[in-house]
Coordinates of C-alpha atoms in Angstrom, one line a residue:
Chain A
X14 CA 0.0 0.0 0.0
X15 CA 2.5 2.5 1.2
X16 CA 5.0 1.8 -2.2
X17 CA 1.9 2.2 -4.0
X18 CA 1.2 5.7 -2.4
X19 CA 5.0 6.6 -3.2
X20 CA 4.9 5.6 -6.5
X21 CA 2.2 7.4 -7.2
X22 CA 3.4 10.4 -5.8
X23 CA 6.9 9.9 -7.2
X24 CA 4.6 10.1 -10.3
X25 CA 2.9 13.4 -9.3
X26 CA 6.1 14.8 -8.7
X27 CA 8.1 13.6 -11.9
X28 CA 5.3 15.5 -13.7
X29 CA 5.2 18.7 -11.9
X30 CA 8.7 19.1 -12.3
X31 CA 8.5 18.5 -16.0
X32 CA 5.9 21.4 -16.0
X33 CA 8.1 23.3 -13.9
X34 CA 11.2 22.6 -16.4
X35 CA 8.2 23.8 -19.3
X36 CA 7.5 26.8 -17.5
X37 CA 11.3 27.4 -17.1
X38 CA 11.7 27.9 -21.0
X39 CA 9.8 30.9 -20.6
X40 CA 12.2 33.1 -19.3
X41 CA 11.6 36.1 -17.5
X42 CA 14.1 39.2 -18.0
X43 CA 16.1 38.4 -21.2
X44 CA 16.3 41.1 -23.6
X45 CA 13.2 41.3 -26.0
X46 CA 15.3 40.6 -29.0
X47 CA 17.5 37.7 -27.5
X48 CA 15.2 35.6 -25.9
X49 CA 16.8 32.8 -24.2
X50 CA 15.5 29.1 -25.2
X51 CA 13.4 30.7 -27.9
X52 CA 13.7 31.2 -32.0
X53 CA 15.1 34.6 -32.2
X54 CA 14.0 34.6 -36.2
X55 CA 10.5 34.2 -35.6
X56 CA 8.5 37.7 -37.2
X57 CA 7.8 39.7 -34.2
X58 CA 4.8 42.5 -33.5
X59 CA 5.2 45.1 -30.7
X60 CA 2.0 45.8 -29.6
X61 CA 0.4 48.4 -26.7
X62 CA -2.9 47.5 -25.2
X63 CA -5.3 48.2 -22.3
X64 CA -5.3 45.8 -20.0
X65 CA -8.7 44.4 -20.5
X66 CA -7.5 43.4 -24.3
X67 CA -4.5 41.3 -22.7
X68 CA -6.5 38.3 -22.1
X69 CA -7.0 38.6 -26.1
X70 CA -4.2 39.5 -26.6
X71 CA -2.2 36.4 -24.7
X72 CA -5.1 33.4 -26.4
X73 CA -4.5 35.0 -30.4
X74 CA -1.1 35.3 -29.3
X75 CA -0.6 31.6 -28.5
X76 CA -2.0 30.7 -31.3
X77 CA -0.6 32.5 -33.7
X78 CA 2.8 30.9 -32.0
X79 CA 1.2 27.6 -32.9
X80 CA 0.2 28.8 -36.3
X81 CA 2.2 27.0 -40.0
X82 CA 2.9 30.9 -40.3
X83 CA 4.3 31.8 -37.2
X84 CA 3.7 35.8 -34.9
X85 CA 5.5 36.1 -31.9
X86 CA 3.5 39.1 -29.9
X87 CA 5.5 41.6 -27.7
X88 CA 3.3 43.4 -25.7
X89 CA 2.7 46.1 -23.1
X90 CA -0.1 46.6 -20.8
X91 CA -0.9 50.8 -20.8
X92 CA -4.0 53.0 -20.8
X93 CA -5.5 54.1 -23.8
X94 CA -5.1 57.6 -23.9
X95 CA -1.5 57.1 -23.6
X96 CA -1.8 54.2 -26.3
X97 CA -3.1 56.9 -28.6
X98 CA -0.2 59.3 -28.2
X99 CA 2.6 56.5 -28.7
X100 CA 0.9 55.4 -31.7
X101 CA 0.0 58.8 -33.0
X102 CA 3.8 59.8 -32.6
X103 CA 5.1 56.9 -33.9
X104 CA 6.5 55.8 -30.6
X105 CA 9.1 52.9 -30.3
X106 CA 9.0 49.9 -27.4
X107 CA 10.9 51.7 -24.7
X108 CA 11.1 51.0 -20.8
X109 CA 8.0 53.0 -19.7
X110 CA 6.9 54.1 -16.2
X111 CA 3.2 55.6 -15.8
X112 CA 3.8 58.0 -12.5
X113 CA 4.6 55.4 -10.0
X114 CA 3.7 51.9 -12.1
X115 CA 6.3 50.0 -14.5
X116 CA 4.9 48.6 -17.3
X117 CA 6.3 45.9 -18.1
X118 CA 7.1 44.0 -22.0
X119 CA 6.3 40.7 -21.7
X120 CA 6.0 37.7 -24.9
X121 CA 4.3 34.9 -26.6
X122 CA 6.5 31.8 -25.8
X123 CA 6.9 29.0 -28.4
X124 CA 6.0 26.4 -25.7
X125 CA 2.2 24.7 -26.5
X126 CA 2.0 24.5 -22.8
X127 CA 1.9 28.4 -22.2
X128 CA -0.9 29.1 -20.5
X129 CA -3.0 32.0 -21.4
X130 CA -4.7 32.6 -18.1
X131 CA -0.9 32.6 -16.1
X132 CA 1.2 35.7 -16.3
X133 CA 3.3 35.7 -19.6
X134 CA 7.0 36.1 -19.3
X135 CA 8.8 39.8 -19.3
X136 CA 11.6 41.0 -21.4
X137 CA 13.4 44.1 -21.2
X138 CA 13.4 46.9 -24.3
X139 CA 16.4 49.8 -24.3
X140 CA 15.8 53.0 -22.3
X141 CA 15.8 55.2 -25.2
X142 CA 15.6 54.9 -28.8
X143 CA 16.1 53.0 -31.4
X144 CA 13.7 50.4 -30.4
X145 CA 11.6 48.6 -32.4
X146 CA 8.4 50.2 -33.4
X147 CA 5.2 49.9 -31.7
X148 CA 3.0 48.3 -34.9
X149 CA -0.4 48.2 -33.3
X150 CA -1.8 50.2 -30.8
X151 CA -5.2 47.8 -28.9
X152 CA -7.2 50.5 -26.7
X153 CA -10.3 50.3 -24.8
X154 CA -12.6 53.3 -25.1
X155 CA -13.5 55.7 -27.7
X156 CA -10.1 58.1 -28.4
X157 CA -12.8 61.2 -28.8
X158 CA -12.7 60.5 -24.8
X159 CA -9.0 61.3 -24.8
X160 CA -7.3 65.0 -24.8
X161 CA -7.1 65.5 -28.3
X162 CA -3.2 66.1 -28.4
X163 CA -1.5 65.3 -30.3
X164 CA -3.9 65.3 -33.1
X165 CA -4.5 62.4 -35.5
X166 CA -1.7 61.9 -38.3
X167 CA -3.3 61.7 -41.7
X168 CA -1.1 58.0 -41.8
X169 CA -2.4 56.9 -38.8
X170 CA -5.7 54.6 -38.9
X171 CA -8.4 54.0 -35.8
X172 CA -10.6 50.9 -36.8
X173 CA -13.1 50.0 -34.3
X174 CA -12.4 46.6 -33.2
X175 CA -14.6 43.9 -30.4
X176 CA -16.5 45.2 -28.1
X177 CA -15.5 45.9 -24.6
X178 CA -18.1 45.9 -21.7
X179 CA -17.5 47.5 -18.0
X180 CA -19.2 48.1 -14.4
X181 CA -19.3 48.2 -10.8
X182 CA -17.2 46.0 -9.1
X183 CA -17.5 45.3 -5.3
X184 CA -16.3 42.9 -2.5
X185 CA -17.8 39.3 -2.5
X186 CA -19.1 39.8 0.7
X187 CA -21.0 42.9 0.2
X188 CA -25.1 42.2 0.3
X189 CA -25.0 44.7 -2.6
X190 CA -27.1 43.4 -5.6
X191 CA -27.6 47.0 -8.2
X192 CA -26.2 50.3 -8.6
X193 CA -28.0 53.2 -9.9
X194 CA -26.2 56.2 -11.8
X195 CA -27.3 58.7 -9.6
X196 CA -25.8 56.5 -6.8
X197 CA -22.7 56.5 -9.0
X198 CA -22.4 60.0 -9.8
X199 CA -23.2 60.8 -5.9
X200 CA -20.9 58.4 -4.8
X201 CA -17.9 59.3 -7.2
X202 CA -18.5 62.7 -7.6
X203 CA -18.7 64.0 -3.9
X204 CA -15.6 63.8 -1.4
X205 CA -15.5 61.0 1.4
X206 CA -20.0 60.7 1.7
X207 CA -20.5 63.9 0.8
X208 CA -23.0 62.4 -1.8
X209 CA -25.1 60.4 1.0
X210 CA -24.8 57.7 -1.8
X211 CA -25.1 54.9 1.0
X212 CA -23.5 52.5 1.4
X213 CA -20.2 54.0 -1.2
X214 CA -19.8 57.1 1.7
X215 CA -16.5 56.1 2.4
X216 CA -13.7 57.4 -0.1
X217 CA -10.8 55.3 0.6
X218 CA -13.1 52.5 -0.3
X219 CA -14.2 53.7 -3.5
X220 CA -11.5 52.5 -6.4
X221 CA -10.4 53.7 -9.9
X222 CA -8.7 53.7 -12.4
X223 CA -6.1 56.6 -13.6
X224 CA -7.8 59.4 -15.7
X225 CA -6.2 58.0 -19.1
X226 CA -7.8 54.7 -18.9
X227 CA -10.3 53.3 -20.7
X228 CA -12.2 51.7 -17.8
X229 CA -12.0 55.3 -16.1
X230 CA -13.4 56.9 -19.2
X231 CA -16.3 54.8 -19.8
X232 CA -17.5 54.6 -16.6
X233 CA -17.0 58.0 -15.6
X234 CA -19.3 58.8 -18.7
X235 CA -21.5 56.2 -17.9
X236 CA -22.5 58.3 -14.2
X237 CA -22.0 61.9 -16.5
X238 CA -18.8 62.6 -14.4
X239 CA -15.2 63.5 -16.1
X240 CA -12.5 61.4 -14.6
X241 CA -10.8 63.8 -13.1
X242 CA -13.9 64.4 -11.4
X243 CA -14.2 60.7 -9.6
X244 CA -13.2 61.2 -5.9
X245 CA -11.7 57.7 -5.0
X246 CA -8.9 56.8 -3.4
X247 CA -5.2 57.0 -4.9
X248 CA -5.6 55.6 -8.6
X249 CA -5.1 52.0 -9.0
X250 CA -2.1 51.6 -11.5
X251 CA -3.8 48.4 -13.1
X252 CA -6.9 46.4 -13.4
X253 CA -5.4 43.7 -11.4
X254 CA -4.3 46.0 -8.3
X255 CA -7.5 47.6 -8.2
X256 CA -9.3 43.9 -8.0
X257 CA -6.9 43.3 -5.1
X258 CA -8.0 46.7 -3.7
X259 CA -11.6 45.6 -3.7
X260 CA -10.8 42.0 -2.3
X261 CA -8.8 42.6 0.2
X262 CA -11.3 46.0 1.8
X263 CA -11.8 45.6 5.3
X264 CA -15.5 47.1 5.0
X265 CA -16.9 44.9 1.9
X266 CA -20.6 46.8 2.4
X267 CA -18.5 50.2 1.3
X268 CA -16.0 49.2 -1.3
X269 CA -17.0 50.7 -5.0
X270 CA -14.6 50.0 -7.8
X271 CA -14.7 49.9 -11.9
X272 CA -13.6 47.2 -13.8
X273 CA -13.8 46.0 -17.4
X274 CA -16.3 42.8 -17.5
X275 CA -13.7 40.6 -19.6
X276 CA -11.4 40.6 -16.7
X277 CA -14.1 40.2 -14.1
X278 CA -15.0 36.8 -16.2
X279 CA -11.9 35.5 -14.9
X280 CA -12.9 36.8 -11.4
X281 CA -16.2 35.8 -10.5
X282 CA -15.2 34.2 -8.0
X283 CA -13.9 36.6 -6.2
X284 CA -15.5 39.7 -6.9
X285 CA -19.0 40.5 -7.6
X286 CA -20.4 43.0 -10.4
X287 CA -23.0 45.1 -9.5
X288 CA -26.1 45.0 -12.1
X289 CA -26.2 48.8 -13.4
X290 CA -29.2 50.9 -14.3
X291 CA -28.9 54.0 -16.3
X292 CA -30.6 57.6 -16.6
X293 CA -34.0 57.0 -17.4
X294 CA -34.3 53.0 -17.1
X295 CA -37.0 51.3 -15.1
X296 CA -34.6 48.7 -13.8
X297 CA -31.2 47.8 -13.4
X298 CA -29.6 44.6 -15.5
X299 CA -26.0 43.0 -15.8
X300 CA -24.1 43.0 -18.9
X301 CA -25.2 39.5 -19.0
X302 CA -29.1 38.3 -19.3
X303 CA -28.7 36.4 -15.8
X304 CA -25.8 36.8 -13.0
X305 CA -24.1 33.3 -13.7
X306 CA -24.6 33.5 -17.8
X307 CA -21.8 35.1 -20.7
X308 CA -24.0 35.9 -23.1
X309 CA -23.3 39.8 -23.0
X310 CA -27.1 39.9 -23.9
X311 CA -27.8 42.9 -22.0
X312 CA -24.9 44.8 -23.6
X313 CA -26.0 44.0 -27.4
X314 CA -29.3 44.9 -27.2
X315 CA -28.9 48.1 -25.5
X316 CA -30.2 47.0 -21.9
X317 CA -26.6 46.9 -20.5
X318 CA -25.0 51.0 -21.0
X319 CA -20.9 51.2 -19.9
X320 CA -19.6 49.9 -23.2
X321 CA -17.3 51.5 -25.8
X322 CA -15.1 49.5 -29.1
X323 CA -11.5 48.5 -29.0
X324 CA -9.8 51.1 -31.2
X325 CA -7.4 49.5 -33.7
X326 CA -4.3 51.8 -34.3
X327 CA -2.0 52.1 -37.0
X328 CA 0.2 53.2 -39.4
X329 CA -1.4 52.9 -42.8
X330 CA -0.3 52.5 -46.7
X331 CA 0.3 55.8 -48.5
X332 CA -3.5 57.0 -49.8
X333 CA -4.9 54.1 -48.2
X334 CA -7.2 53.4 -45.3
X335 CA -5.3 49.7 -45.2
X336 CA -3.1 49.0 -42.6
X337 CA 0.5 49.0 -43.6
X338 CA 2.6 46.2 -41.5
X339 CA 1.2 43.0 -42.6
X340 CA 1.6 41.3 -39.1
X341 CA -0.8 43.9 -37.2
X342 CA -2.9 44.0 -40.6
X343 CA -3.0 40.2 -40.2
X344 CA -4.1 40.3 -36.2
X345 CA -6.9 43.0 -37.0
X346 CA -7.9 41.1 -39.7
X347 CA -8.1 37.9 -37.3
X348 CA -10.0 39.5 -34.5
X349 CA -12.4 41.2 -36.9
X350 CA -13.4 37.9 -38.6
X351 CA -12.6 38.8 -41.7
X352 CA -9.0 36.9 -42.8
X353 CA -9.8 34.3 -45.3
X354 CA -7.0 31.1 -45.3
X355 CA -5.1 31.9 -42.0
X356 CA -5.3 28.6 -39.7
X357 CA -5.9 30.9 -36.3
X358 CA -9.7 31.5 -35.6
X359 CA -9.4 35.1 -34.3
X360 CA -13.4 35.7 -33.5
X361 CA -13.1 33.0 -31.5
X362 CA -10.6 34.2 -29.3
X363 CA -12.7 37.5 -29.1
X364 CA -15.7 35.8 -27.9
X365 CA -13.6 33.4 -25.8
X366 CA -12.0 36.5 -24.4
X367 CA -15.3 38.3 -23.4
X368 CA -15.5 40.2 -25.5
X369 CA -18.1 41.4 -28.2
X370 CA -17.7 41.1 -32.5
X371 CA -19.4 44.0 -33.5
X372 CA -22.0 41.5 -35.7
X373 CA -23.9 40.3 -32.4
X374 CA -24.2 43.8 -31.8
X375 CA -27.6 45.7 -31.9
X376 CA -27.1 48.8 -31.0
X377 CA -24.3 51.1 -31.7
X378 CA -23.1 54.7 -30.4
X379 CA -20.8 57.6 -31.4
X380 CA -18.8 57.9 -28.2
X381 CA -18.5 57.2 -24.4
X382 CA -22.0 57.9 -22.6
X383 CA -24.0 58.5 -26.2
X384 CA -27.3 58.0 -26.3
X385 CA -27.8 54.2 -28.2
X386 CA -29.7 53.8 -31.6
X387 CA -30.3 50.5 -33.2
X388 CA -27.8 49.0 -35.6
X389 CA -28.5 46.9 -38.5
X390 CA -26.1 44.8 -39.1
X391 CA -25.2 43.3 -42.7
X392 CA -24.3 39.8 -41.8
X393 CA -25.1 38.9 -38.0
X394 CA -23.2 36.6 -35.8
X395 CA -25.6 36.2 -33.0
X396 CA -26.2 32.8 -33.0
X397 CA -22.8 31.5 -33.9
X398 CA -21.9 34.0 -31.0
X399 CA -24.6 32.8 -28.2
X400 CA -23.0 28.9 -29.3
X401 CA -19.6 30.0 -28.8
X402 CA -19.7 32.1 -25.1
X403 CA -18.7 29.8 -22.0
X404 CA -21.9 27.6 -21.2
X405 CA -23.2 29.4 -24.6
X406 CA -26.6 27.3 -25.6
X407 CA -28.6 28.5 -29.2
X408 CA -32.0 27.7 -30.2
X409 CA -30.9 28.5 -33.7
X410 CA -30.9 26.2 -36.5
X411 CA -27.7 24.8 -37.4
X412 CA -26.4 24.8 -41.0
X413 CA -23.9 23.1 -43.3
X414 CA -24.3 25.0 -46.5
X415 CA -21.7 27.5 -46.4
X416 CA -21.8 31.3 -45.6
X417 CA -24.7 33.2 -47.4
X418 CA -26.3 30.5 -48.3
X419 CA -30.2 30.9 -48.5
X420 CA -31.4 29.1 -44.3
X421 CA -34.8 28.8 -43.2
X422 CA -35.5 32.6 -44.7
X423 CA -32.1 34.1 -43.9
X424 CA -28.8 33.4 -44.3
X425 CA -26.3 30.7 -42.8
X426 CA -23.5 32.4 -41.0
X427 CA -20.8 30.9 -39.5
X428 CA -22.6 27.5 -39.1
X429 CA -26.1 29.0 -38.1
X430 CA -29.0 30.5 -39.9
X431 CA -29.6 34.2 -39.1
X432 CA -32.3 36.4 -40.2
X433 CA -30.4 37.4 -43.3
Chain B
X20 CA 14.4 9.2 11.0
X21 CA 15.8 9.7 7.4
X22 CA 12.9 7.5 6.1
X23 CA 10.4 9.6 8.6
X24 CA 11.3 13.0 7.1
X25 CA 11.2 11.2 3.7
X26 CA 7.7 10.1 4.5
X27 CA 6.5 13.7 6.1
X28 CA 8.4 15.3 2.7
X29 CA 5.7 13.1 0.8
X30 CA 2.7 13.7 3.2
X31 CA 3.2 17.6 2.5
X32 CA 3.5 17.2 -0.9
X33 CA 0.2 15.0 -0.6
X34 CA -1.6 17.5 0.9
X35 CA -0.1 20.1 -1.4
X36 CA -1.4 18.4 -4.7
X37 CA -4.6 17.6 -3.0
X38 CA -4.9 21.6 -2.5
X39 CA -4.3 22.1 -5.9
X40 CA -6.6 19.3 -7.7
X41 CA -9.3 20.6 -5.1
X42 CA -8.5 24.4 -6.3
X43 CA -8.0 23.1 -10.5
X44 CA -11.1 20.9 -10.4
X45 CA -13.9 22.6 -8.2
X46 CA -15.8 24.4 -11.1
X47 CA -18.1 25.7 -8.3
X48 CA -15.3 28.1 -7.6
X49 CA -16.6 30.5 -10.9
X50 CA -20.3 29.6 -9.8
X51 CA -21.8 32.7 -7.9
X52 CA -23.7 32.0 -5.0
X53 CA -25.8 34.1 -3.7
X54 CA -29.5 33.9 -3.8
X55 CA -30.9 35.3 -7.5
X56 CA -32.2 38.4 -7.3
X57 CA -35.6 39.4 -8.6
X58 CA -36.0 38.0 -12.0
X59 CA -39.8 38.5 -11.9
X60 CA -41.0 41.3 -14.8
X61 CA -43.2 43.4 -11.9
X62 CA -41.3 46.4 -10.9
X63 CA -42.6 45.7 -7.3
X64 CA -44.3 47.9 -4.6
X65 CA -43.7 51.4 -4.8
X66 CA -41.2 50.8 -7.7
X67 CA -41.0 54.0 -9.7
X68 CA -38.7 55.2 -13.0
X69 CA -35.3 56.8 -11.7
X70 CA -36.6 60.1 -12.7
X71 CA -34.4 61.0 -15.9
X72 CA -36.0 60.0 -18.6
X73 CA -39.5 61.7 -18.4
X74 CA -43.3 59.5 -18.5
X75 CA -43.3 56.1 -19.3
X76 CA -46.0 55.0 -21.4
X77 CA -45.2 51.8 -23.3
X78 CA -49.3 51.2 -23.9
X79 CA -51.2 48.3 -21.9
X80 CA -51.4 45.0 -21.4
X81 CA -54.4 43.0 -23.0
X82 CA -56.0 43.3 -19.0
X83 CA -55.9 47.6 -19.1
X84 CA -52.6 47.1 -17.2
X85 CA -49.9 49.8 -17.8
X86 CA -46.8 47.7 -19.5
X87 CA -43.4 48.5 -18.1
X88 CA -41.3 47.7 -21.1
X89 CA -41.5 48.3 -25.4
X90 CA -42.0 45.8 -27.3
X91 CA -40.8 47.4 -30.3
X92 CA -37.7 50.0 -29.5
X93 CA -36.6 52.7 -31.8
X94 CA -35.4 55.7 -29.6
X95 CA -32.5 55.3 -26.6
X96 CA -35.3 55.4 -24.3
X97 CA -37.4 52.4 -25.8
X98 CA -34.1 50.5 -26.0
X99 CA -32.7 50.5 -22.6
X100 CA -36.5 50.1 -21.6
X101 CA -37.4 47.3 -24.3
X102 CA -38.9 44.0 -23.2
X103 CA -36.6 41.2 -21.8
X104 CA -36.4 37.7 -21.2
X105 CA -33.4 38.7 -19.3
X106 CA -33.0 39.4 -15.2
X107 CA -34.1 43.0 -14.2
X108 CA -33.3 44.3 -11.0
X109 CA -35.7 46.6 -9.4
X110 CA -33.7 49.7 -7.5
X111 CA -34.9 52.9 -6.6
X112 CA -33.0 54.2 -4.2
X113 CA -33.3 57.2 -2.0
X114 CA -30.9 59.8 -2.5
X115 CA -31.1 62.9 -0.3
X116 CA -28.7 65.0 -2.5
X117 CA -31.0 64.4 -5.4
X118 CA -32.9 67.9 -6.9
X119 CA -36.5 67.9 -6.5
X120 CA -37.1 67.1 -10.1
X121 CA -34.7 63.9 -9.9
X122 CA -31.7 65.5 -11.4
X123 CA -28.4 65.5 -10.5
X124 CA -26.8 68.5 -8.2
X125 CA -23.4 70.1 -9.0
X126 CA -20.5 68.9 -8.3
X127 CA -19.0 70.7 -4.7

């Protein structure tokens, strides 16, 4: 019995350490462009994103690593607005320090075993120029919510990518269910309770993000507040140190924070989203149709308000509105839906991301906190969408005929019939 | 005693693993927990609209009650207020600092 038990465990233990050993290849701190136990020759992007595009960003980026034409993705976790002035200035990848937070570079390894939900490993990039160029900007909000300096090159291109959905964020243990945005815009808006917004009357409790990120932009819109105007406690440098913020509060009933919904996917279980209800709406819904569901119903019908696009950035041909670098052409392409013959299913990453194609949309808007109007559009992914979100169920009728092929009255899309 | 720090060696790592399979494999972990809130399509007693947003008249049901939802959206309004299968969560606070029409008050 007992050499049983240590066999077994001499079993467990040979295998961890092989997935240690994996892990190991993945280096942390080698220079970007001499990457230690990796192909050095493999075509490389250098990419800027908001942080609630890095779960995206990591799942394409695997696979594209895994793909018969190989990408490796260098990338950097930074807010938007500051996203928009790289790209708009032709930045390179440079060490970068926002105020107080380091922003790390970090890569795609080669390993199959990299694991898209674990950290990915760091490399460092020179102090000053030349670096290599930052191809592809990723943000999270609508730029127009940005200062408007500098101003948009005539070569640079902003294609609205996925959508990205946000809220209210508090501790597990608070009995909170809803938030109102007259709650929010007393609660943000007013020092310490000066808002009597019960039970957010406590400041230090109240979390955001800095004023040049998306999740700050949209959701300060969302309760008709500027971010500058949000009285919280010190700025949270990242997504992730604002969720241990909210986690870790020693008053769970008072704790307020904002958060984009992709990354509180990966969190339910230790935060809880507060259902949201707008100026003007009878009741207050999550971005999904139930508390436990993915479905983002709420958000693409127009029930479910803090949302904006990813903005695409990037350099574009001469007299063109295409985008120049093949590589970041090829990854907009991916996540868009619209590459034909690459072996990387990029809307599936999107929707397996949490995020939102822009066909299972219907609404749209022209910037953060717009009113919504209803958008038509021309070949809709909503079922293919609802089949492909975690526990994601459809009542639509499956097809085999190929895309925009008459289906029951409509159209087969993506393996489903839509309504046209 | 060599083969009695060998066997606690392997008991921690026991109880290590264990921790970890537990952690890996509970798939209640992303489940969340507490009781559903009101998924009923009443607004409730003494429910009212936020304020914003002015009347509410989305016609009647077939009984000569007043419907709270459009069936057929077109402006901002009828969208965020459209009829749903999905949960709705009645919440109508009250907020002292509120104007007397239900606005919002400047920012001190």
């Amino acid at each position: 019995m007992r050499s049983e038990l240590s066999r077994a465990l001499g079993c467990a233990l040979a295998v961890s350490l092989v997935v240690v050993a994996e892990r190991a290849e993945a280096a942390n701190g080698d220079p970007c462009a001499a990457l230690t136990d990796e192909d050095n020759n493999v075509p490389a992007i250098y990419i800027e994103n908001g942080d609630t595009q890095e779960p995206l960003v990591k799942k394409l980026g695997k696979l594209l690593m895994q793909s018969s034409t190989k990408l490796r993705i260098f990338y950097r976790n930074r807010p938007t607005c500051n996203i928009r002035s790289d790209l708009f200035t032709n930045a390179q990848m440079i060490t970068v320090v926002d105020g107080t937070t380091a922003r790390p570079v970090r890569y795609i390894p080669a390993s199959p075993t990299f694991d898209p939900a674990a950290a990915a490993p760091t490399c460092t990039v020179p102090d000053a120029p030349p670096a290599e160029p930052i191809a592809l900007g990723i943000g999270a909000t609508y730029l127009s919510s940005c200062a408007q300096t500098p101003a948009q090159p005539a070569d640079i291109g902003v294609f609205d990518g996925p959508i990205q959905a946000y809220g209210f964020i508090t501790n597990k243990n608070s009995s909170q269910v809803a938030i109102t945005a007259e709650e929010g815009y007393l609660a943000y808006g007013f020092t310490e309770g000066g808002g009597e917004a019960a039970p957010w009357v406590v400041q230090n409790l109240r979390f955001k993000r800095g004023n040049t990120a998306s999740t700050t932009l949209t959701m300060s819109s969302a309760i008709r507040l500027l971010p500058g105007q949000m009285k919280a406690a010190a700025d949270s440098g990242t997504s992730e140190a604002l969720i241990t913020s909210v986690v870790n509060s020693p008053t769970p009933e008072a704790t307020l924070g904002i958060l984009g919904t992709e990354l509180y996917d990966q969190r339910r279980a230790d935060i809880k989203l507060l259902a949201f209800k707008t100026f003007g709406q009878k009741f207050a819904y999550f971005p999904d149709s139930t508390n436990a569901s993915f479905d983002k119903q709420n958000v693409r019908d127009g029930h479910y308000l803090p949302w904006s696009p990813t903005p695409y950035i990037a350099k574009l041909m001469p007299g063109t509105q295409t985008i120049a670098d093949p590589n970041a052409r090829r990854i907009y392409e991916l996540v868009m839906g619209t590459r034909v013959g690459d072996d990387v299913n990029g809307l599936l990453q999107v929707v397996q991301s949490g995020l939102i194609p822009e066909c299972a949309m219907k609404v749209t808007r022209s910037g953060d906190g717009a009113d919504l109007s209803l958008y038509d559009e021309p070949a809709p992914c909503s079922c293919w969408f609802e089949k492909n979100v975690p526990q994601g169920t459809t009542s639509c009728t499956a097809c085999t005929v190929g895309n925009d092929a008459p289906c029951n009255g409509g159209k087969c899309r993506l393996g489903f019939c839509e309504a046209k | 005693m060599k083969k009695k720090v060998h066997s606690s060696i392997l008991g921690c790592a026991l109880v290590i693993l264990a921790g970890f399979t537990h952690a890996a494999c509970d798939d209640s972990s992303s489940a969340v927990k507490e009781p559903p809130p009101n998924s009923g399509n009443d607004a409730g007693p003494g429910s009212t609209d936020s304020g914003s947003g002015g009347g509410f008249d989305a016609g009647t049901l077939p009984d000569g009650a007043p419907k709270d939802c459009f069936d057929n959206p077109k402006t901002h309004f009828e969208i965020i207020n459209a009829c749903t299968n999905a949960t709705k969560i009645t919440k109508n606070p009250t907020l002292p600092k509120l104007l007397a029409d239900g606005g919002l008050p400047p920012l001190e």
